[in-house]
């Protein structure tokens, strides 16, 4: 089995690396802001001095960090991944970052006689822990075939969607759908609650019809039960929608509802909610309605 380097042991990265260890892969990482989770150390995670050392010790190097600048620093900064690469190694970025910069990063890695895949994921912390992530991959077929057994330890729906950068483009499209669906669910539950209906029972009824969705199931429940610990932080979804709006401007495309969703996230962030789960977008809608879906501190009835 190939040796894996995994850089980024956060909310998503830690359980993803855990699944690799569970599958029998040798996994190495390096530390940034916080200690490695003890659970991973108990499973055999090796901690090395820096990203250069991780790359030198690994056949496949995975990055899972918050944004484009962090990926660039991990790959090309001092003692970064690029300094530890040798011919034939594979770099897989599973972060959600700029499709344009992704193409630049891929060209730099390929110039070192190595291979590059952009493979952002969807499914959040729940999907990371359950190894049920959707993985959207951009890059060459041969590199995808090599990485697929690794992806299969972390996800279920794994698709090569095109060349380098197309995986990130697909993730941006995914984040548009997710944000707009959160907004729709939030509007529906605010409306129903202010009209006097029990939002938990409304959600239960809607789950049996055409309005059913994973967002209604998971994030609708969060809105009702007031469980806004991330999850997926609002500030990260703001970053993804910023990529969408920047890309739309460059392409000459109008994304009016994406812009609205971003403004609702901005309102949450302005009120101290940058680190809330993105389902907390409903709080901005509640402010506009002067009515909460459910009272804070009260766990409403959970839909079946």
Short mmCIF file of C-alpha atoms in Angstrom, two decimals:
data_model
loop_
_atom_site.label_atom_id
_atom_site.label_comp_id
_atom_site.label_asym_id
_atom_site.label_seq_id
_atom_site.Cartn_x
_atom_site.Cartn_y
_atom_site.Cartn_z
CA UNK A 1 0.00 0.00 0.00
CA UNK A 2 1.19 3.49 -0.79
CA UNK A 3 2.37 5.70 2.05
CA UNK A 4 0.10 8.70 2.61
CA UNK A 5 1.00 12.17 3.79
CA UNK A 6 -1.99 14.07 5.16
CA UNK A 7 -1.73 17.80 5.85
CA UNK A 8 -4.67 19.40 7.66
CA UNK A 9 -6.14 17.54 10.64
CA UNK A 10 -9.13 19.79 11.30
CA UNK A 11 -12.84 19.10 11.60
CA UNK A 12 -12.87 17.34 8.24
CA UNK A 13 -9.28 16.20 7.89
CA UNK A 14 -8.97 14.33 11.18
CA UNK A 15 -11.74 11.78 10.51
CA UNK A 16 -10.61 11.45 6.88
CA UNK A 17 -7.08 10.60 8.00
CA UNK A 18 -8.58 8.23 10.56
CA UNK A 19 -10.31 6.24 7.83
CA UNK A 20 -7.01 5.91 5.94
CA UNK A 21 -5.36 4.54 9.08
CA UNK A 22 -8.29 2.17 9.64
CA UNK A 23 -7.83 0.87 6.08
CA UNK A 24 -4.21 -0.03 6.83
CA UNK A 25 -2.40 2.87 5.18
CA UNK A 26 0.71 4.30 6.80
CA UNK A 27 -0.14 7.98 7.34
CA UNK A 28 2.23 10.82 8.23
CA UNK A 29 1.39 14.44 9.03
CA UNK A 30 2.87 17.59 10.54
CA UNK A 31 1.45 19.99 13.09
CA UNK A 32 0.30 23.56 12.56
CA UNK A 33 -1.85 25.21 15.23
CA UNK A 34 -2.95 22.38 17.47
CA UNK A 35 -1.77 18.95 18.65
CA UNK A 36 -2.66 15.86 16.65
CA UNK A 37 -5.84 14.13 17.87
CA UNK A 38 -4.88 11.39 20.31
CA UNK A 39 -7.22 8.98 18.53
CA UNK A 40 -5.11 9.27 15.36
CA UNK A 41 -1.87 8.83 17.27
CA UNK A 42 -3.31 5.70 18.86
CA UNK A 43 -4.09 4.38 15.38
CA UNK A 44 -0.48 4.85 14.28
CA UNK A 45 -0.31 8.37 12.82
CA UNK A 46 3.29 9.54 12.43
CA UNK A 47 4.11 13.20 13.12
CA UNK A 48 7.02 14.73 11.20
CA UNK A 49 8.66 18.14 11.43
CA UNK A 50 7.13 19.88 8.40
CA UNK A 51 5.34 19.43 5.07
CA UNK A 52 8.65 18.87 3.26
CA UNK A 53 9.40 15.89 5.50
CA UNK A 54 5.85 14.57 5.03
CA UNK A 55 6.21 14.72 1.25
CA UNK A 56 9.64 13.08 1.32
CA UNK A 57 8.26 10.18 3.39
CA UNK A 58 5.08 9.66 1.32
CA UNK A 59 3.97 8.40 -2.09
CA UNK A 60 0.69 10.35 -2.08
CA UNK A 61 0.32 13.69 -0.31
CA UNK A 62 -3.17 14.94 0.61
CA UNK A 63 -3.91 18.53 1.66
CA UNK A 64 -7.12 19.43 3.49
CA UNK A 65 -6.85 23.06 4.63
CA UNK A 66 -9.29 26.02 4.69
CA UNK A 67 -8.50 28.22 1.69
CA UNK A 68 -6.34 28.96 -1.35
CA UNK A 69 -3.54 30.78 0.54
CA UNK A 70 -3.18 27.87 3.00
CA UNK A 71 -2.90 25.37 0.14
CA UNK A 72 -0.29 27.53 -1.57
CA UNK A 73 1.70 27.81 1.66
CA UNK A 74 1.50 24.07 2.33
CA UNK A 75 2.63 23.22 -1.18
CA UNK A 76 5.10 25.95 -2.08
CA UNK A 77 6.06 27.74 1.15
CA UNK A 78 9.31 27.29 3.03
CA UNK A 79 9.74 23.58 3.87
CA UNK A 80 6.56 22.90 1.93
CA UNK A 81 5.43 19.82 0.05
CA UNK A 82 7.16 20.81 -3.22
CA UNK A 83 10.58 20.76 -1.54
CA UNK A 84 10.07 17.13 -0.49
CA UNK A 85 8.74 15.75 -3.77
CA UNK A 86 10.53 13.38 -6.09
CA UNK A 87 9.47 12.12 -9.51
CA UNK A 88 6.26 10.11 -9.70
CA UNK A 89 4.63 11.24 -6.47
CA UNK A 90 0.98 12.31 -6.40
CA UNK A 91 -0.38 15.45 -4.75
CA UNK A 92 -4.12 15.50 -3.99
CA UNK A 93 -5.73 18.71 -2.76
CA UNK A 94 -9.06 17.96 -1.08
CA UNK A 95 -9.59 21.55 0.11
CA UNK A 96 -12.18 23.86 -1.48
CA UNK A 97 -10.22 26.60 -3.25
CA UNK A 98 -9.97 28.73 -6.39
CA UNK A 99 -10.31 26.76 -9.65
CA UNK A 100 -8.00 29.28 -11.34
CA UNK A 101 -5.24 28.94 -8.75
CA UNK A 102 -5.72 25.16 -8.77
CA UNK A 103 -4.63 25.05 -12.42
CA UNK A 104 -1.51 27.05 -11.53
CA UNK A 105 -0.70 24.71 -8.63
CA UNK A 106 -1.17 21.67 -10.89
CA UNK A 107 1.24 23.07 -13.49
CA UNK A 108 3.89 23.70 -10.82
CA UNK A 109 3.58 20.17 -9.41
CA UNK A 110 3.64 18.60 -12.88
CA UNK A 111 6.80 20.59 -13.68
CA UNK A 112 8.43 18.58 -10.86
CA UNK A 113 7.57 15.35 -12.74
CA UNK A 114 4.78 14.60 -10.28
CA UNK A 115 1.00 14.39 -10.64
CA UNK A 116 -1.83 16.54 -9.23
CA UNK A 117 -5.51 16.06 -8.52
CA UNK A 118 -8.00 18.56 -7.15
CA UNK A 119 -10.54 16.54 -5.20
CA UNK A 120 -12.79 18.74 -3.05
CA UNK A 121 -15.47 17.07 -0.98
CA UNK A 122 -19.06 17.57 0.08
CA UNK A 123 -20.84 16.07 3.06
CA UNK A 124 -19.47 18.09 5.95
CA UNK A 125 -18.34 16.74 9.28
CA UNK A 126 -21.09 14.11 9.24
CA UNK A 127 -19.91 12.76 5.90
CA UNK A 128 -16.25 12.88 6.92
CA UNK A 129 -16.94 10.84 10.06
CA UNK A 130 -19.18 8.37 8.20
CA UNK A 131 -16.76 7.97 5.26
CA UNK A 132 -19.65 8.95 2.97
CA UNK A 133 -18.22 12.09 1.38
CA UNK A 134 -18.94 13.04 -2.20
CA UNK A 135 -15.58 13.58 -3.91
CA UNK A 136 -15.38 15.70 -7.08
CA UNK A 137 -12.10 15.11 -8.89
CA UNK A 138 -10.22 17.09 -11.51
CA UNK A 139 -7.09 15.75 -13.19
CA UNK A 140 -5.70 13.00 -15.44
CA UNK A 141 -7.41 9.62 -15.63
CA UNK A 142 -4.26 7.71 -14.63
CA UNK A 143 -3.80 9.81 -11.49
CA UNK A 144 -7.49 9.36 -10.63
CA UNK A 145 -7.22 5.58 -11.03
CA UNK A 146 -4.21 5.58 -8.72
CA UNK A 147 -5.99 7.65 -6.08
CA UNK A 148 -9.39 5.96 -6.25
CA UNK A 149 -8.67 3.27 -3.62
CA UNK A 150 -7.62 6.08 -1.27
CA UNK A 151 -10.78 8.05 -2.03
CA UNK A 152 -12.89 4.95 -1.41
CA UNK A 153 -11.79 4.87 2.23
CA UNK A 154 -13.27 8.36 2.72
CA UNK A 155 -16.24 8.67 0.38
CA UNK A 156 -19.05 7.00 -1.53
CA UNK A 157 -19.82 9.12 -4.60
CA UNK A 158 -16.47 9.58 -6.35
CA UNK A 159 -16.45 11.16 -9.80
CA UNK A 160 -13.71 12.29 -12.18
CA UNK A 161 -15.44 15.32 -13.67
CA UNK A 162 -12.68 16.70 -15.90
CA UNK A 163 -9.16 18.09 -15.96
CA UNK A 164 -7.37 20.01 -13.24
CA UNK A 165 -9.58 22.79 -11.87
CA UNK A 166 -12.86 21.16 -12.86
CA UNK A 167 -13.13 19.40 -9.51
CA UNK A 168 -12.98 22.80 -7.82
CA UNK A 169 -15.47 24.26 -10.29
CA UNK A 170 -17.85 21.41 -9.42
CA UNK A 171 -17.41 22.10 -5.70
CA UNK A 172 -18.26 25.78 -6.22
CA UNK A 173 -21.42 24.69 -8.04
CA UNK A 174 -22.21 22.35 -5.14
CA UNK A 175 -21.84 25.18 -2.65
CA UNK A 176 -24.25 27.35 -4.63
CA UNK A 177 -26.86 24.59 -4.43
CA UNK A 178 -26.24 23.99 -0.73
CA UNK A 179 -26.42 27.68 0.23
CA UNK A 180 -29.59 28.33 -1.73
CA UNK A 181 -31.23 25.21 -0.31
CA UNK A 182 -30.33 26.23 3.25
CA UNK A 183 -31.90 29.61 2.51
CA UNK A 184 -35.06 27.96 1.13
CA UNK A 185 -35.41 25.65 4.14
CA UNK A 186 -34.83 28.59 6.48
CA UNK A 187 -37.49 30.70 4.78
CA UNK A 188 -39.97 27.83 4.85
CA UNK A 189 -39.49 27.10 8.54
CA UNK A 190 -39.60 30.78 9.54
CA UNK A 191 -42.81 31.18 7.55
CA UNK A 192 -44.41 28.06 9.03
CA UNK A 193 -43.38 28.91 12.58
CA UNK A 194 -44.63 32.50 12.44
CA UNK A 195 -47.92 31.24 10.99
CA UNK A 196 -48.37 29.18 14.14
CA UNK A 197 -47.42 25.73 12.86
CA UNK A 198 -45.08 23.37 14.70
CA UNK A 199 -41.87 23.56 12.60
CA UNK A 200 -40.81 20.04 13.60
CA UNK A 201 -44.08 18.59 12.28
CA UNK A 202 -43.88 20.76 9.15
CA UNK A 203 -40.40 19.44 8.48
CA UNK A 204 -41.59 15.88 9.04
CA UNK A 205 -44.40 16.36 6.52
CA UNK A 206 -42.14 17.98 3.92
CA UNK A 207 -39.65 15.10 4.17
CA UNK A 208 -42.24 12.88 2.53
CA UNK A 209 -42.75 15.06 -0.56
CA UNK A 210 -40.94 16.72 -3.44
CA UNK A 211 -39.34 19.25 -1.07
CA UNK A 212 -37.40 16.46 0.67
CA UNK A 213 -33.62 16.96 0.65
CA UNK A 214 -30.56 16.21 2.70
CA UNK A 215 -30.49 19.88 3.70
CA UNK A 216 -34.08 19.74 4.98
CA UNK A 217 -33.26 16.54 6.86
CA UNK A 218 -30.00 17.62 8.54
CA UNK A 219 -30.00 21.41 8.57
CA UNK A 220 -33.75 21.74 9.06
CA UNK A 221 -33.32 19.74 12.24
CA UNK A 222 -30.43 22.00 13.30
CA UNK A 223 -32.63 25.07 12.80
CA UNK A 224 -35.39 23.60 14.95
CA UNK A 225 -33.15 22.21 17.69
CA UNK A 226 -30.83 25.27 17.66
CA UNK A 227 -27.68 23.17 17.24
CA UNK A 228 -25.40 25.56 15.38
CA UNK A 229 -21.98 24.22 16.37
CA UNK A 230 -20.08 23.43 13.14
CA UNK A 231 -20.36 21.32 11.06
CA UNK A 232 -19.28 23.61 8.29
CA UNK A 233 -18.52 27.14 9.37
CA UNK A 234 -20.29 30.13 7.84
CA UNK A 235 -16.93 31.79 7.15
CA UNK A 236 -15.93 28.84 4.97
CA UNK A 237 -19.18 28.96 3.03
CA UNK A 238 -18.65 32.71 2.58
CA UNK A 239 -15.28 31.87 1.05
CA UNK A 240 -16.87 29.39 -1.36
CA UNK A 241 -19.62 31.79 -2.45
CA UNK A 242 -17.00 34.48 -2.94
CA UNK A 243 -15.29 32.10 -5.39
CA UNK A 244 -18.65 31.63 -7.13
CA UNK A 245 -19.33 35.36 -7.41
CA UNK A 246 -15.78 36.15 -8.55
CA UNK A 247 -16.00 33.42 -11.16
CA UNK A 248 -19.42 34.63 -12.30
CA UNK A 249 -18.06 38.13 -12.79
CA UNK A 250 -15.17 36.81 -14.87
CA UNK A 251 -17.55 34.69 -16.96
CA UNK A 252 -20.18 37.39 -17.36
CA UNK A 253 -22.78 35.29 -15.54
CA UNK A 254 -25.41 36.61 -13.12
CA UNK A 255 -25.95 34.66 -9.88
CA UNK A 256 -28.61 36.76 -8.13
CA UNK A 257 -29.70 34.27 -5.50
CA UNK A 258 -26.12 33.30 -4.71
CA UNK A 259 -25.47 36.97 -3.99
CA UNK A 260 -28.50 37.05 -1.68
CA UNK A 261 -27.32 33.97 0.20
CA UNK A 262 -23.91 35.57 0.62
CA UNK A 263 -25.49 38.70 2.10
CA UNK A 264 -27.38 36.56 4.62
CA UNK A 265 -24.12 34.88 5.60
CA UNK A 266 -22.53 38.33 5.85
CA UNK A 267 -25.31 39.39 8.24
CA UNK A 268 -24.65 36.37 10.44
CA UNK A 269 -20.91 37.03 10.45
CA UNK A 270 -21.50 40.70 11.36
CA UNK A 271 -23.45 39.50 14.39
CA UNK A 272 -20.66 37.26 15.65
CA UNK A 273 -21.61 34.16 13.70
CA UNK A 274 -18.63 33.57 11.39
CA UNK A 275 -17.91 30.30 13.22
CA UNK A 276 -21.54 29.14 13.40
CA UNK A 277 -22.63 26.18 11.29
CA UNK A 278 -23.91 27.36 7.91
CA UNK A 279 -27.41 26.19 8.83
CA UNK A 280 -27.42 29.25 11.11
CA UNK A 281 -28.13 31.36 8.03
CA UNK A 282 -31.69 31.00 9.36
CA UNK A 283 -30.78 33.46 12.12
CA UNK A 284 -30.52 36.26 9.56
CA UNK A 285 -33.96 35.34 8.21
CA UNK A 286 -35.34 35.21 11.76
CA UNK A 287 -34.01 38.71 12.39
CA UNK A 288 -35.77 39.99 9.27
CA UNK A 289 -39.01 38.32 10.40
CA UNK A 290 -38.57 39.24 14.07
CA UNK A 291 -39.48 35.64 14.82
CA UNK A 292 -37.34 32.55 15.62
CA UNK A 293 -38.12 29.13 14.16
CA UNK A 294 -37.84 27.82 17.73
CA UNK A 295 -36.88 29.34 21.06
CA UNK A 296 -33.19 29.30 21.96
CA UNK A 297 -32.33 26.72 24.58
CA UNK A 298 -35.36 24.56 23.85
CA UNK A 299 -34.96 21.32 21.94
CA UNK A 300 -38.05 21.16 19.76
CA UNK A 301 -39.59 17.86 18.87
CA UNK A 302 -37.31 15.93 16.54
CA UNK A 303 -38.90 14.89 13.29
CA UNK A 304 -38.96 11.17 12.71
#
